[in-house]
Short mmCIF file of C-alpha atoms in Angstrom, two decimals:
data_model
loop_
_atom_site.label_atom_id
_atom_site.label_comp_id
_atom_site.label_asym_id
_atom_site.label_seq_id
_atom_site.Cartn_x
_atom_site.Cartn_y
_atom_site.Cartn_z
CA UNK A 1 -3.70 -16.37 -0.84
CA UNK A 2 -1.85 -16.29 -4.08
CA UNK A 3 -4.27 -15.15 -6.35
CA UNK A 4 -5.98 -12.40 -5.05
CA UNK A 5 -6.12 -9.28 -7.02
CA UNK A 6 -7.99 -6.82 -4.76
CA UNK A 7 -7.69 -6.03 -0.92
CA UNK A 8 -9.94 -3.99 1.23
CA UNK A 9 -9.80 -4.17 4.97
CA UNK A 10 -11.88 -1.50 7.51
CA UNK A 11 -10.70 -1.87 11.10
CA UNK A 12 -14.12 -1.87 12.19
CA UNK A 13 -13.21 -3.45 15.23
CA UNK A 14 -11.88 -1.93 18.56
CA UNK A 15 -8.29 -3.65 18.13
CA UNK A 16 -7.58 -2.83 14.30
CA UNK A 17 -6.25 -5.74 11.88
CA UNK A 18 -3.81 -3.32 10.23
CA UNK A 19 -0.52 -3.66 12.14
CA UNK A 20 3.19 -3.43 11.31
CA UNK A 21 3.13 -7.09 10.89
CA UNK A 22 0.56 -7.19 8.50
CA UNK A 23 1.94 -4.41 6.21
CA UNK A 24 5.41 -6.63 6.37
CA UNK A 25 3.59 -9.31 5.10
CA UNK A 26 2.11 -7.45 2.13
CA UNK A 27 5.82 -6.16 1.52
CA UNK A 28 7.79 -7.65 -1.78
CA UNK A 29 11.04 -8.54 -0.28
CA UNK A 30 14.17 -7.98 -2.40
CA UNK A 31 15.35 -11.46 -1.23
CA UNK A 32 12.63 -13.04 -3.59
CA UNK A 33 10.70 -14.55 -1.04
CA UNK A 34 6.93 -14.07 -1.95
CA UNK A 35 4.64 -11.88 -0.08
CA UNK A 36 1.45 -12.63 1.30
CA UNK A 37 -0.53 -11.86 -1.92
CA UNK A 38 1.76 -11.60 -4.86
CA UNK A 39 -0.32 -10.30 -7.62
CA UNK A 40 -2.09 -8.02 -5.49
CA UNK A 41 -2.98 -4.73 -7.83
CA UNK A 42 -4.97 -2.54 -5.66
CA UNK A 43 -5.42 -2.04 -1.79
CA UNK A 44 -7.84 -0.35 0.56
CA UNK A 45 -7.00 0.26 4.07
CA UNK A 46 -9.53 2.50 6.26
CA UNK A 47 -7.89 2.77 9.78
CA UNK A 48 -10.37 4.48 11.92
CA UNK A 49 -8.22 4.36 15.13
CA UNK A 50 -5.16 6.25 14.87
CA UNK A 51 -2.57 3.69 15.27
CA UNK A 52 -0.70 3.22 12.07
CA UNK A 53 2.57 3.10 10.83
CA UNK A 54 2.87 5.23 7.96
CA UNK A 55 6.51 4.37 7.50
CA UNK A 56 5.51 0.70 6.91
CA UNK A 57 2.72 1.54 4.54
CA UNK A 58 5.18 3.69 2.22
CA UNK A 59 7.49 1.37 2.13
CA UNK A 60 5.06 -1.72 1.59
CA UNK A 61 3.75 0.38 -1.59
CA UNK A 62 7.00 1.26 -2.99
CA UNK A 63 8.04 -2.41 -2.91
CA UNK A 64 4.90 -3.24 -5.04
CA UNK A 65 5.53 -0.36 -7.48
CA UNK A 66 7.12 -0.29 -10.41
CA UNK A 67 7.13 1.49 -13.64
CA UNK A 68 5.18 -0.85 -16.73
CA UNK A 69 7.68 -2.00 -19.15
CA UNK A 70 10.79 -1.24 -17.03
CA UNK A 71 13.57 -3.99 -16.44
CA UNK A 72 12.22 -4.15 -13.05
CA UNK A 73 8.70 -5.10 -13.86
CA UNK A 74 9.63 -7.66 -16.51
CA UNK A 75 11.81 -9.06 -13.48
CA UNK A 76 8.81 -8.87 -10.97
CA UNK A 77 6.48 -10.28 -13.83
CA UNK A 78 8.74 -13.05 -14.45
CA UNK A 79 8.72 -14.37 -10.54
CA UNK A 80 4.89 -14.14 -10.58
CA UNK A 81 4.28 -10.90 -8.80
CA UNK A 82 2.19 -8.14 -10.40
CA UNK A 83 2.79 -4.46 -9.77
CA UNK A 84 0.10 -2.68 -7.63
CA UNK A 85 -1.98 0.00 -9.43
CA UNK A 86 -4.23 1.66 -6.89
CA UNK A 87 -3.97 2.18 -3.20
CA UNK A 88 -6.59 3.87 -0.94
CA UNK A 89 -5.04 4.80 2.78
CA UNK A 90 -8.45 6.27 4.65
CA UNK A 91 -7.76 7.64 8.17
CA UNK A 92 -11.65 8.72 8.32
CA UNK A 93 -12.36 11.85 10.86
CA UNK A 94 -9.72 10.74 13.65
CA UNK A 95 -6.38 11.87 12.10
CA UNK A 96 -4.97 14.37 10.02
CA UNK A 97 -2.73 13.31 6.67
CA UNK A 98 0.63 14.94 7.10
CA UNK A 99 1.71 15.62 3.41
CA UNK A 100 5.12 15.82 3.82
CA UNK A 101 5.25 12.30 5.19
CA UNK A 102 3.15 10.73 2.24
CA UNK A 103 5.67 12.88 -0.11
CA UNK A 104 7.03 9.55 -1.59
CA UNK A 105 3.79 8.35 -2.61
CA UNK A 106 2.66 11.61 -4.68
CA UNK A 107 6.03 10.70 -6.56
CA UNK A 108 4.24 7.27 -7.32
CA UNK A 109 1.25 8.85 -8.09
CA UNK A 110 2.91 10.90 -10.82
CA UNK A 111 4.66 7.81 -12.25
CA UNK A 112 1.57 6.14 -12.69
CA UNK A 113 0.34 4.50 -9.43
CA UNK A 114 -3.18 5.72 -8.57
CA UNK A 115 -2.86 6.79 -4.90
CA UNK A 116 -5.37 8.52 -2.41
CA UNK A 117 -4.40 9.08 1.35
CA UNK A 118 -7.35 10.83 3.02
CA UNK A 119 -8.30 12.05 7.00
CA UNK A 120 -9.76 14.44 9.01
CA UNK A 121 -7.71 17.28 6.60
CA UNK A 122 -9.08 15.67 3.72
CA UNK A 123 -7.34 14.33 0.43
CA UNK A 124 -3.71 14.90 0.95
CA UNK A 125 -2.13 12.93 -2.04
#
């Protein structure tokens, strides 16, 4: 899926498709190996099962964000990788969002990434 720009996954099944393996495959690797969707610009994950690895999701988002115009930005674009622009993590009514855990994404939001993390206690990022 090298040309996919927008991805939305909702776990409407008994077993969630949103796994650590999926998040790992979406993570840009420093080694230069290409991730599953290198040009991804927006990602929406709706996880209502409660089984979700916060650290993996944060790491994946951090690996795909770089400030536009930065040296890293130019290097990433040269290898065919796009900077993610929008991330929505929706946990529905089954799980509260711990704002402290998602603090790294608030920093990225302040840098220009559009981030929404919501759960039973409302929007936390």
